[in-house]
JSON list of C-alpha atoms in Angstrom, two decimals:
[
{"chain": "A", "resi": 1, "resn": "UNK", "atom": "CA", "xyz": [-50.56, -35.88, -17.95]},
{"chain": "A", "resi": 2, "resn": "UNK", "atom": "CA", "xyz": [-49.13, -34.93, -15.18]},
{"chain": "A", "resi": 3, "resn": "UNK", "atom": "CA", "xyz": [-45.14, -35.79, -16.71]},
{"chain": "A", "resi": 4, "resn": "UNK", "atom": "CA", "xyz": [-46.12, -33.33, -19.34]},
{"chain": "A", "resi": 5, "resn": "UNK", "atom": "CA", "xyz": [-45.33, -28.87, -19.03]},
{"chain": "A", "resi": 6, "resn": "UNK", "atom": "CA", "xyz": [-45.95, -26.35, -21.13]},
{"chain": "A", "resi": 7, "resn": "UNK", "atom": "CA", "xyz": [-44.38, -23.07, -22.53]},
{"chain": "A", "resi": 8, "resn": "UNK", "atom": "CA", "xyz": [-47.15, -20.90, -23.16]},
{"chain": "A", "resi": 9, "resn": "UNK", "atom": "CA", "xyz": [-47.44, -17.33, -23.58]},
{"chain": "A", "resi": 10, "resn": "UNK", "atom": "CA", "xyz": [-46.49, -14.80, -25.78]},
{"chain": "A", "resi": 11, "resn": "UNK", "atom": "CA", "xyz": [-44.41, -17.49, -27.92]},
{"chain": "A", "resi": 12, "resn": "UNK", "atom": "CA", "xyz": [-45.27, -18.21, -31.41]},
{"chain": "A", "resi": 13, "resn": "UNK", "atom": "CA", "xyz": [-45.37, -21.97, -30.57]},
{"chain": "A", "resi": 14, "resn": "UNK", "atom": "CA", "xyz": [-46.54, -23.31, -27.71]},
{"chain": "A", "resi": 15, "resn": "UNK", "atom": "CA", "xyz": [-44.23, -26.13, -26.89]},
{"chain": "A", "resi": 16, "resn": "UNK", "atom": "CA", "xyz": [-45.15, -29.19, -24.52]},
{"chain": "A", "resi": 17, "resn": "UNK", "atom": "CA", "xyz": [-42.30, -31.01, -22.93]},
{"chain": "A", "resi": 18, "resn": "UNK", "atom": "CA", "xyz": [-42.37, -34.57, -21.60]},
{"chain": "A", "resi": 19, "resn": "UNK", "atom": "CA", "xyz": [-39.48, -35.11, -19.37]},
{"chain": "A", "resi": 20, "resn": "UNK", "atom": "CA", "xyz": [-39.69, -38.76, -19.62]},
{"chain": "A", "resi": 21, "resn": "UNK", "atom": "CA", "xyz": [-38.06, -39.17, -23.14]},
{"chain": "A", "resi": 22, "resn": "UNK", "atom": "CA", "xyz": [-34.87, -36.57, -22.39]},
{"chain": "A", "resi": 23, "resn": "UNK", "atom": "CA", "xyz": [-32.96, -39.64, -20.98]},
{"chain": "A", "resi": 24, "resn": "UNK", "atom": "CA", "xyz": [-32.86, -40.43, -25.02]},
{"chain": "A", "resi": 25, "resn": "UNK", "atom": "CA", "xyz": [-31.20, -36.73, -25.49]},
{"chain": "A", "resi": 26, "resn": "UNK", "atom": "CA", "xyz": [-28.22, -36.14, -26.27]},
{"chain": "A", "resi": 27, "resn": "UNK", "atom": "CA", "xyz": [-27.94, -32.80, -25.24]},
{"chain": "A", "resi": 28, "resn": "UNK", "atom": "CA", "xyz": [-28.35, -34.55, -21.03]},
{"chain": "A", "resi": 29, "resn": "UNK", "atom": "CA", "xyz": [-25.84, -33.40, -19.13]},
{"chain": "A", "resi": 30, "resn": "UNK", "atom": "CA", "xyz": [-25.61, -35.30, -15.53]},
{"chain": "A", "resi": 31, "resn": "UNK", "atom": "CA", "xyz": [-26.18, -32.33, -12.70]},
{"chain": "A", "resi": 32, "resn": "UNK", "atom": "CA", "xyz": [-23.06, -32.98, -10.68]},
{"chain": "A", "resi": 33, "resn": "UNK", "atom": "CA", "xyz": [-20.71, -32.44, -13.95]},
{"chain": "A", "resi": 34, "resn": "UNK", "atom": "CA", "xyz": [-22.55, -29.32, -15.01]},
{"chain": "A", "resi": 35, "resn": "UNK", "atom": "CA", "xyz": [-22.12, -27.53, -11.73]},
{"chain": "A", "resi": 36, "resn": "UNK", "atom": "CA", "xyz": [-18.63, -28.74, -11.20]},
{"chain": "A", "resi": 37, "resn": "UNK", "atom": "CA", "xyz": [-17.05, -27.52, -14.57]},
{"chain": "A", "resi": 38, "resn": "UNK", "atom": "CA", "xyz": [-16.66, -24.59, -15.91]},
{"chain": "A", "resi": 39, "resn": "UNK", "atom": "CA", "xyz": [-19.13, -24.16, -18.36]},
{"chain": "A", "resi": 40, "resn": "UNK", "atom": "CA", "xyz": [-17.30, -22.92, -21.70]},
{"chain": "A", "resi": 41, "resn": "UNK", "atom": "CA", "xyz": [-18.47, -22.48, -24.78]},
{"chain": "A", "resi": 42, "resn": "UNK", "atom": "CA", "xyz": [-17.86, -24.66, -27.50]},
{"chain": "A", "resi": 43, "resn": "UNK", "atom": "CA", "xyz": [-17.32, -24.41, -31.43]},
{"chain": "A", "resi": 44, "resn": "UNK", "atom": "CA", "xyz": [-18.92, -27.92, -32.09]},
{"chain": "A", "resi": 45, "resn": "UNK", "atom": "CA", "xyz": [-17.29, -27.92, -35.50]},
{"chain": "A", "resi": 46, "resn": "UNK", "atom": "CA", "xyz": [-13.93, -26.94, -34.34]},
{"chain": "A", "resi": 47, "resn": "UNK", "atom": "CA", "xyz": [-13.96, -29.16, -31.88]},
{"chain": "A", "resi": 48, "resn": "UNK", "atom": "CA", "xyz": [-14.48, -31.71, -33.82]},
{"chain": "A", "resi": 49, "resn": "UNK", "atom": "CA", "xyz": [-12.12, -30.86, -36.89]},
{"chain": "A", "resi": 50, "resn": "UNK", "atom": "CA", "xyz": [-9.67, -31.10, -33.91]},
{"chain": "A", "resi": 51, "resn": "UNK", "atom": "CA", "xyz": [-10.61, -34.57, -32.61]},
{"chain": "A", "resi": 52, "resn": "UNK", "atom": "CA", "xyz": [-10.66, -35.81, -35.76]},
{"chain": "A", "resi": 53, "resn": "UNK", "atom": "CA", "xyz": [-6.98, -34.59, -36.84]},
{"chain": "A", "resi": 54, "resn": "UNK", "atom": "CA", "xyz": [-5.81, -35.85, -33.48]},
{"chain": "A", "resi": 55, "resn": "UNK", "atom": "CA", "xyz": [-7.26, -39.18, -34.32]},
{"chain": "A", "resi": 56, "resn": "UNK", "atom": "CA", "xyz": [-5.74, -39.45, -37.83]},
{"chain": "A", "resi": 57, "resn": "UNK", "atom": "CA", "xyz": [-2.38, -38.37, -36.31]},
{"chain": "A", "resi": 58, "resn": "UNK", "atom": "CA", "xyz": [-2.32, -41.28, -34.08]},
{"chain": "A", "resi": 59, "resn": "UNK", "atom": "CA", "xyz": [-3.74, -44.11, -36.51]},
{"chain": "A", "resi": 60, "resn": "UNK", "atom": "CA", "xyz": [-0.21, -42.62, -38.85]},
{"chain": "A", "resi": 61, "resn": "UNK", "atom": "CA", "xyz": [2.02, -42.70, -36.40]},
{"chain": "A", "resi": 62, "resn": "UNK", "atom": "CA", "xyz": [0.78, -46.36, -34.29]},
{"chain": "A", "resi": 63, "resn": "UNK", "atom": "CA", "xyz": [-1.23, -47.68, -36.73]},
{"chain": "A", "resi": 64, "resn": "UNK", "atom": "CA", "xyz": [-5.43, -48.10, -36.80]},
{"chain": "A", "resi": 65, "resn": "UNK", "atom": "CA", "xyz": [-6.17, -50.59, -33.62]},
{"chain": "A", "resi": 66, "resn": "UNK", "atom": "CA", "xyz": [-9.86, -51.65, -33.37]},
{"chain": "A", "resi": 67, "resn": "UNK", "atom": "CA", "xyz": [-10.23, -51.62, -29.52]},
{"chain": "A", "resi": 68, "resn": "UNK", "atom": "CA", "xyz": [-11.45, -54.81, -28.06]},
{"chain": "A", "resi": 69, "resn": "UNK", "atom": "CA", "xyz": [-13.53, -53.00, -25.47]},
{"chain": "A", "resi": 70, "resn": "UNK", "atom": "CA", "xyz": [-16.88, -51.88, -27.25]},
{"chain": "A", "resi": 71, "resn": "UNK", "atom": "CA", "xyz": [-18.63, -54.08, -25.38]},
{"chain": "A", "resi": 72, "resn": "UNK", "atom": "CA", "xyz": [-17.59, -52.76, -22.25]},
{"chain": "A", "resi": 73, "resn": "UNK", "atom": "CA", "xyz": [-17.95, -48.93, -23.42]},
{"chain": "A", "resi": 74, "resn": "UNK", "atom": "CA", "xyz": [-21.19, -49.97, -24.30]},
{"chain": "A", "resi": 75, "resn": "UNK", "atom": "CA", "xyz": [-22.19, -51.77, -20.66]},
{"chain": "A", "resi": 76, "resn": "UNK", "atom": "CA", "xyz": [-20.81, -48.55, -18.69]},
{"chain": "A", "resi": 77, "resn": "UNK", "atom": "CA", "xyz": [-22.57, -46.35, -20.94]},
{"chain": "A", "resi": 78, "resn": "UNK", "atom": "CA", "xyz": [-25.99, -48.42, -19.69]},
{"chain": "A", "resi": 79, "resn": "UNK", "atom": "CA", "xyz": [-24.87, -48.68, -16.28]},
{"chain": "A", "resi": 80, "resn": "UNK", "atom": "CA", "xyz": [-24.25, -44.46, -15.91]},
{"chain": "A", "resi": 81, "resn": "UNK", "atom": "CA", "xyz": [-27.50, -44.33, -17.58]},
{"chain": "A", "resi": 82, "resn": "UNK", "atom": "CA", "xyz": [-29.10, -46.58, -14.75]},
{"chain": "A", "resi": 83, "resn": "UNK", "atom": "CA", "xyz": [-27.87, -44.49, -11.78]},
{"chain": "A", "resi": 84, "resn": "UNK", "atom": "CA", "xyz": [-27.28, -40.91, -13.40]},
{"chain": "A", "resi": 85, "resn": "UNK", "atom": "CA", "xyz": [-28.93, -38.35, -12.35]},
{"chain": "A", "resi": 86, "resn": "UNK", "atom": "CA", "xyz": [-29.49, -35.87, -15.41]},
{"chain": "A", "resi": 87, "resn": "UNK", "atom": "CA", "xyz": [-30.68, -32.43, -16.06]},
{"chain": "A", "resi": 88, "resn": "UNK", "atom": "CA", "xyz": [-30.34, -30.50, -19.90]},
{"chain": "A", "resi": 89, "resn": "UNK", "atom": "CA", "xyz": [-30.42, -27.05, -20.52]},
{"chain": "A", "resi": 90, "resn": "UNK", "atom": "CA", "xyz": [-33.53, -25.16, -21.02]},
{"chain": "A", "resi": 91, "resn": "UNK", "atom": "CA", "xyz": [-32.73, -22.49, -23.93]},
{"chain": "A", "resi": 92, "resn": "UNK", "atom": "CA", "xyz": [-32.82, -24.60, -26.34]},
{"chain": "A", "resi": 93, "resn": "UNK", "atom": "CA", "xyz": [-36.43, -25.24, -25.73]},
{"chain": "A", "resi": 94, "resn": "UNK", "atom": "CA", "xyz": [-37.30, -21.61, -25.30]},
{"chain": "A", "resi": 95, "resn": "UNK", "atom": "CA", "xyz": [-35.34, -20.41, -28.42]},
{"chain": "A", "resi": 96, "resn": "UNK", "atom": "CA", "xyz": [-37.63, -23.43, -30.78]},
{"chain": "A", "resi": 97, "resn": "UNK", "atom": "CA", "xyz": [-41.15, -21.61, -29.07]},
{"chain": "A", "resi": 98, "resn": "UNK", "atom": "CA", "xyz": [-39.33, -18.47, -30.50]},
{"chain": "A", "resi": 99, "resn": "UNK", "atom": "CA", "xyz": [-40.87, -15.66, -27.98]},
{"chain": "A", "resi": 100, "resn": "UNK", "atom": "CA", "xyz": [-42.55, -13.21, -29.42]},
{"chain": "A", "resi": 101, "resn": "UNK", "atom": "CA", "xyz": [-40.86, -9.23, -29.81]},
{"chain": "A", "resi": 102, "resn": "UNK", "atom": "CA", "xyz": [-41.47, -7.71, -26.51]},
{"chain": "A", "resi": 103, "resn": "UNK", "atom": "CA", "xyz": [-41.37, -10.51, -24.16]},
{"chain": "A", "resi": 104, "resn": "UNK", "atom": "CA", "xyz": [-39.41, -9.84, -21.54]},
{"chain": "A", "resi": 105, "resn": "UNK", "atom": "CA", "xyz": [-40.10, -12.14, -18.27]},
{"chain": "A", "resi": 106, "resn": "UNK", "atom": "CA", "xyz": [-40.90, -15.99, -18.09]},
{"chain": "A", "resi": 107, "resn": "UNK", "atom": "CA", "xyz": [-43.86, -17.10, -15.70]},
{"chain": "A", "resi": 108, "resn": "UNK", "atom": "CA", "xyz": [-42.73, -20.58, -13.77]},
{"chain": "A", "resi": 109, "resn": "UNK", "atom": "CA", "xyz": [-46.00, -22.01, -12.25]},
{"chain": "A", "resi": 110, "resn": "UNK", "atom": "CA", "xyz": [-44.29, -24.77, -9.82]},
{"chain": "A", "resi": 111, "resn": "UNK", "atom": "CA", "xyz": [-45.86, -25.94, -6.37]},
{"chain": "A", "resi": 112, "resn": "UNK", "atom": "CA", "xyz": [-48.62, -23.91, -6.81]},
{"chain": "A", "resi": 113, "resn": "UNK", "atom": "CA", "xyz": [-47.09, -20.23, -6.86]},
{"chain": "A", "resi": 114, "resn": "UNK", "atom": "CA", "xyz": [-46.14, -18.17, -9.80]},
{"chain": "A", "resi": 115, "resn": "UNK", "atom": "CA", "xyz": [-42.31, -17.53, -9.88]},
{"chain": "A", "resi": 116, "resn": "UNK", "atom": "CA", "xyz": [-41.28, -14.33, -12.29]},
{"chain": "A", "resi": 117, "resn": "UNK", "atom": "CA", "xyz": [-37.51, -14.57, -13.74]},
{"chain": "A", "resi": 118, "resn": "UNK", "atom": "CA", "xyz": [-36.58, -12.07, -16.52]},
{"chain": "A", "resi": 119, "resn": "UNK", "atom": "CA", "xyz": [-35.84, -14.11, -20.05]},
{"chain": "A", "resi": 120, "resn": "UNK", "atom": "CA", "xyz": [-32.14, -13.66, -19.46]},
{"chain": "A", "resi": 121, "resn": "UNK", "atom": "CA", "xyz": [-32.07, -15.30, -16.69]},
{"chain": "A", "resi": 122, "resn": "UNK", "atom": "CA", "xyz": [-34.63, -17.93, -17.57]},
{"chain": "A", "resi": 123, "resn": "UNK", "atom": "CA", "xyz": [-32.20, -18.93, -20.61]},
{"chain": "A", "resi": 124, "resn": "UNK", "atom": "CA", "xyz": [-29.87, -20.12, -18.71]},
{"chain": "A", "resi": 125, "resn": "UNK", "atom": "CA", "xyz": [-32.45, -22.55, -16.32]},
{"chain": "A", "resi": 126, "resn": "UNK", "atom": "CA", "xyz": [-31.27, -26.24, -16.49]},
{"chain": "A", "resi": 127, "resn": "UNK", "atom": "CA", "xyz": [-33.55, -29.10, -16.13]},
{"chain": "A", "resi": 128, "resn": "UNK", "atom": "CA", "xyz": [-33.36, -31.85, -14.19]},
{"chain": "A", "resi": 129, "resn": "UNK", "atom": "CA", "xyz": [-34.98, -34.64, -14.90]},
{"chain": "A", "resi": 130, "resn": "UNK", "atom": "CA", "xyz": [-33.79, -37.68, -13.15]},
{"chain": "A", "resi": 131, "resn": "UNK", "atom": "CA", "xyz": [-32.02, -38.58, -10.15]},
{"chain": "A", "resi": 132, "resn": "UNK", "atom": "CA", "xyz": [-30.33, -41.70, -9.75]},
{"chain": "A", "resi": 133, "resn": "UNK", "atom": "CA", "xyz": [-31.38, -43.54, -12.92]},
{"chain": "A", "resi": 134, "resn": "UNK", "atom": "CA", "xyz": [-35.02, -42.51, -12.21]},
{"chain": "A", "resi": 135, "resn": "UNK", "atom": "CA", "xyz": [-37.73, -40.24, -13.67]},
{"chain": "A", "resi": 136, "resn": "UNK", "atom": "CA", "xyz": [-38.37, -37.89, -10.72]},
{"chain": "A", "resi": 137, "resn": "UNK", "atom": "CA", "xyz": [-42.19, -38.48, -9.83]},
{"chain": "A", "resi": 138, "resn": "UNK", "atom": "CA", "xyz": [-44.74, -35.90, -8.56]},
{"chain": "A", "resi": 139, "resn": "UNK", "atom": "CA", "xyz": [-45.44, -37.81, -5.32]},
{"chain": "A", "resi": 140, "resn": "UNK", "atom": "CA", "xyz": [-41.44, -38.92, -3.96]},
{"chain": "A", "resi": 141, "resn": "UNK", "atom": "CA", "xyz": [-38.99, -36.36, -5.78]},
{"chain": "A", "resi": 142, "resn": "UNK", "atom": "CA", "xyz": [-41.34, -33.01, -6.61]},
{"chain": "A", "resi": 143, "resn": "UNK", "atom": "CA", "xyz": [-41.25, -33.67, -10.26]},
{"chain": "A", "resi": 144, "resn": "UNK", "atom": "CA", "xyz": [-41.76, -34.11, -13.17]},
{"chain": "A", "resi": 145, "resn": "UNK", "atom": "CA", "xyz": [-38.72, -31.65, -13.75]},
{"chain": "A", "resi": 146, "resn": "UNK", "atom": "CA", "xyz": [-36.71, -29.31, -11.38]},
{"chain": "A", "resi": 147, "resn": "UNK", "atom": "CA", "xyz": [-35.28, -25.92, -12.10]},
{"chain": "A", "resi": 148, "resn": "UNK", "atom": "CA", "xyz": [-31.69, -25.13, -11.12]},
{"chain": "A", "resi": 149, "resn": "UNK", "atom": "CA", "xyz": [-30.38, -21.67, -11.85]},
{"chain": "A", "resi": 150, "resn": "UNK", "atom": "CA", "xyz": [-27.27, -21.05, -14.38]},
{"chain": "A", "resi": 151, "resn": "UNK", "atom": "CA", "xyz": [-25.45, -20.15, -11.77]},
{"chain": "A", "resi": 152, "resn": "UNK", "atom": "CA", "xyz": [-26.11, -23.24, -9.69]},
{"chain": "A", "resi": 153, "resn": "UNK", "atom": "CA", "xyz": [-26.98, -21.18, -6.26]},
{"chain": "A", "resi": 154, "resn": "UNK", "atom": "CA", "xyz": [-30.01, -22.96, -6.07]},
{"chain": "A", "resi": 155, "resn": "UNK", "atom": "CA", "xyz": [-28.37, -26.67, -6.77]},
{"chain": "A", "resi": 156, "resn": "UNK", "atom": "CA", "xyz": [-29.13, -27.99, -2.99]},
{"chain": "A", "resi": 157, "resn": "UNK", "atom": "CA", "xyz": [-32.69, -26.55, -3.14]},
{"chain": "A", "resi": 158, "resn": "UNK", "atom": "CA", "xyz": [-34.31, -26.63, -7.20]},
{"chain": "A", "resi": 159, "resn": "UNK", "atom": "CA", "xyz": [-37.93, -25.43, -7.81]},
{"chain": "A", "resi": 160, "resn": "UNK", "atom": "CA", "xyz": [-39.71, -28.11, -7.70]},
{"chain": "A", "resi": 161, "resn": "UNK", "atom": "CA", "xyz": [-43.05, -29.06, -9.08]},
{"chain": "A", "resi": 162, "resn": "UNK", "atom": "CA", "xyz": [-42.90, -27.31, -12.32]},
{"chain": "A", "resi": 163, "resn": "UNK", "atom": "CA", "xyz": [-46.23, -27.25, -14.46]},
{"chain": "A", "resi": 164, "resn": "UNK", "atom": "CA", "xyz": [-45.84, -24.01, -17.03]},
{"chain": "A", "resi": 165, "resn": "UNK", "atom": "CA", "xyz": [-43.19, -21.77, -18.40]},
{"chain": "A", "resi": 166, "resn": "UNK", "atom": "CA", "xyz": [-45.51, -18.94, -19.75]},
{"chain": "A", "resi": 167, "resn": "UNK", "atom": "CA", "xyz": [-43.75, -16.18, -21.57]},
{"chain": "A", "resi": 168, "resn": "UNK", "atom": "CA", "xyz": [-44.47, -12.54, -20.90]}
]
């Protein structure tokens, strides 16, 4: 039990996270890209629509080529997986416990102390999870998650610890 946290509060569902299955997600972004990019929003369908017409405009004018390197796309893919170290956005999360009207501050219990954040800045919390291809553990890395701030000013020094999000 002690992978699993909570969001709690005034929330219409009560959500329990387990860390240990985000590695799976796709939404995982690893920690060192996230902070290092600008973080722009994307129209996923545009996007895309756009990839897609690029591609077809290539396969007219050079022909369709299957590339013989699957394999190896697939073996890096594993390998980045096995030494990553991966965080993903907490929003999403918050927005599926769907806070209740009038909640206005999220509760983070981590290493025993109550931290207050308003829900603004709470939506833009990112998660991480792993470090270096590894679940972080309560005992060695301060897990089961950390909390880095949008804004990444907290990137060398994450809460740590975390056991609730409880909405206010």
């Amino acid at each position: 039990m002690e992978s699993i946290v909570f969001i709690n509060g005034k929330v219409k569902f009560p959500i329990t996270l387990d860390p240990g299955v985000w590695i799976f997600d796709d939404r995982k972004i690893e920690i060192d890209t996230y902070f290092d990019k600008d973080n722009v929003v994307v129209d996923e369908l545009e996007d895309y629509t756009q990839k897609a017409a690029e591609h077809w405009q290539k396969e007219i004018r050079e022909g369709a080529i299957v590339p013989p390197t699957l394999k190896t796309e697939r073996k890096f893919e594993k390998i980045k997986l096995m030494t990553g170290t991966f965080g993903i956005p907490f929003k999403p999360f918050l927005q599926n416990a769907v806070p209740e009207e009038g909640a206005t501050e999220i509760i983070v219990t981590a290493d025993g102390k109550e931290l207050s954040f308003p829900i603004e800045v709470a939506n833009e919390f990112f998660l991480g999870f792993s470090k270096e291809g590894k679940p972080l553990r309560l005992e060695e890395d301060g897990g089961p998650l950390h909390i880095y701030l949008g804004d990444g000013s907290n990137r060398d020094n994450p809460i740590k610890n975390v056991k609730s999000f409880t909405v206010k």
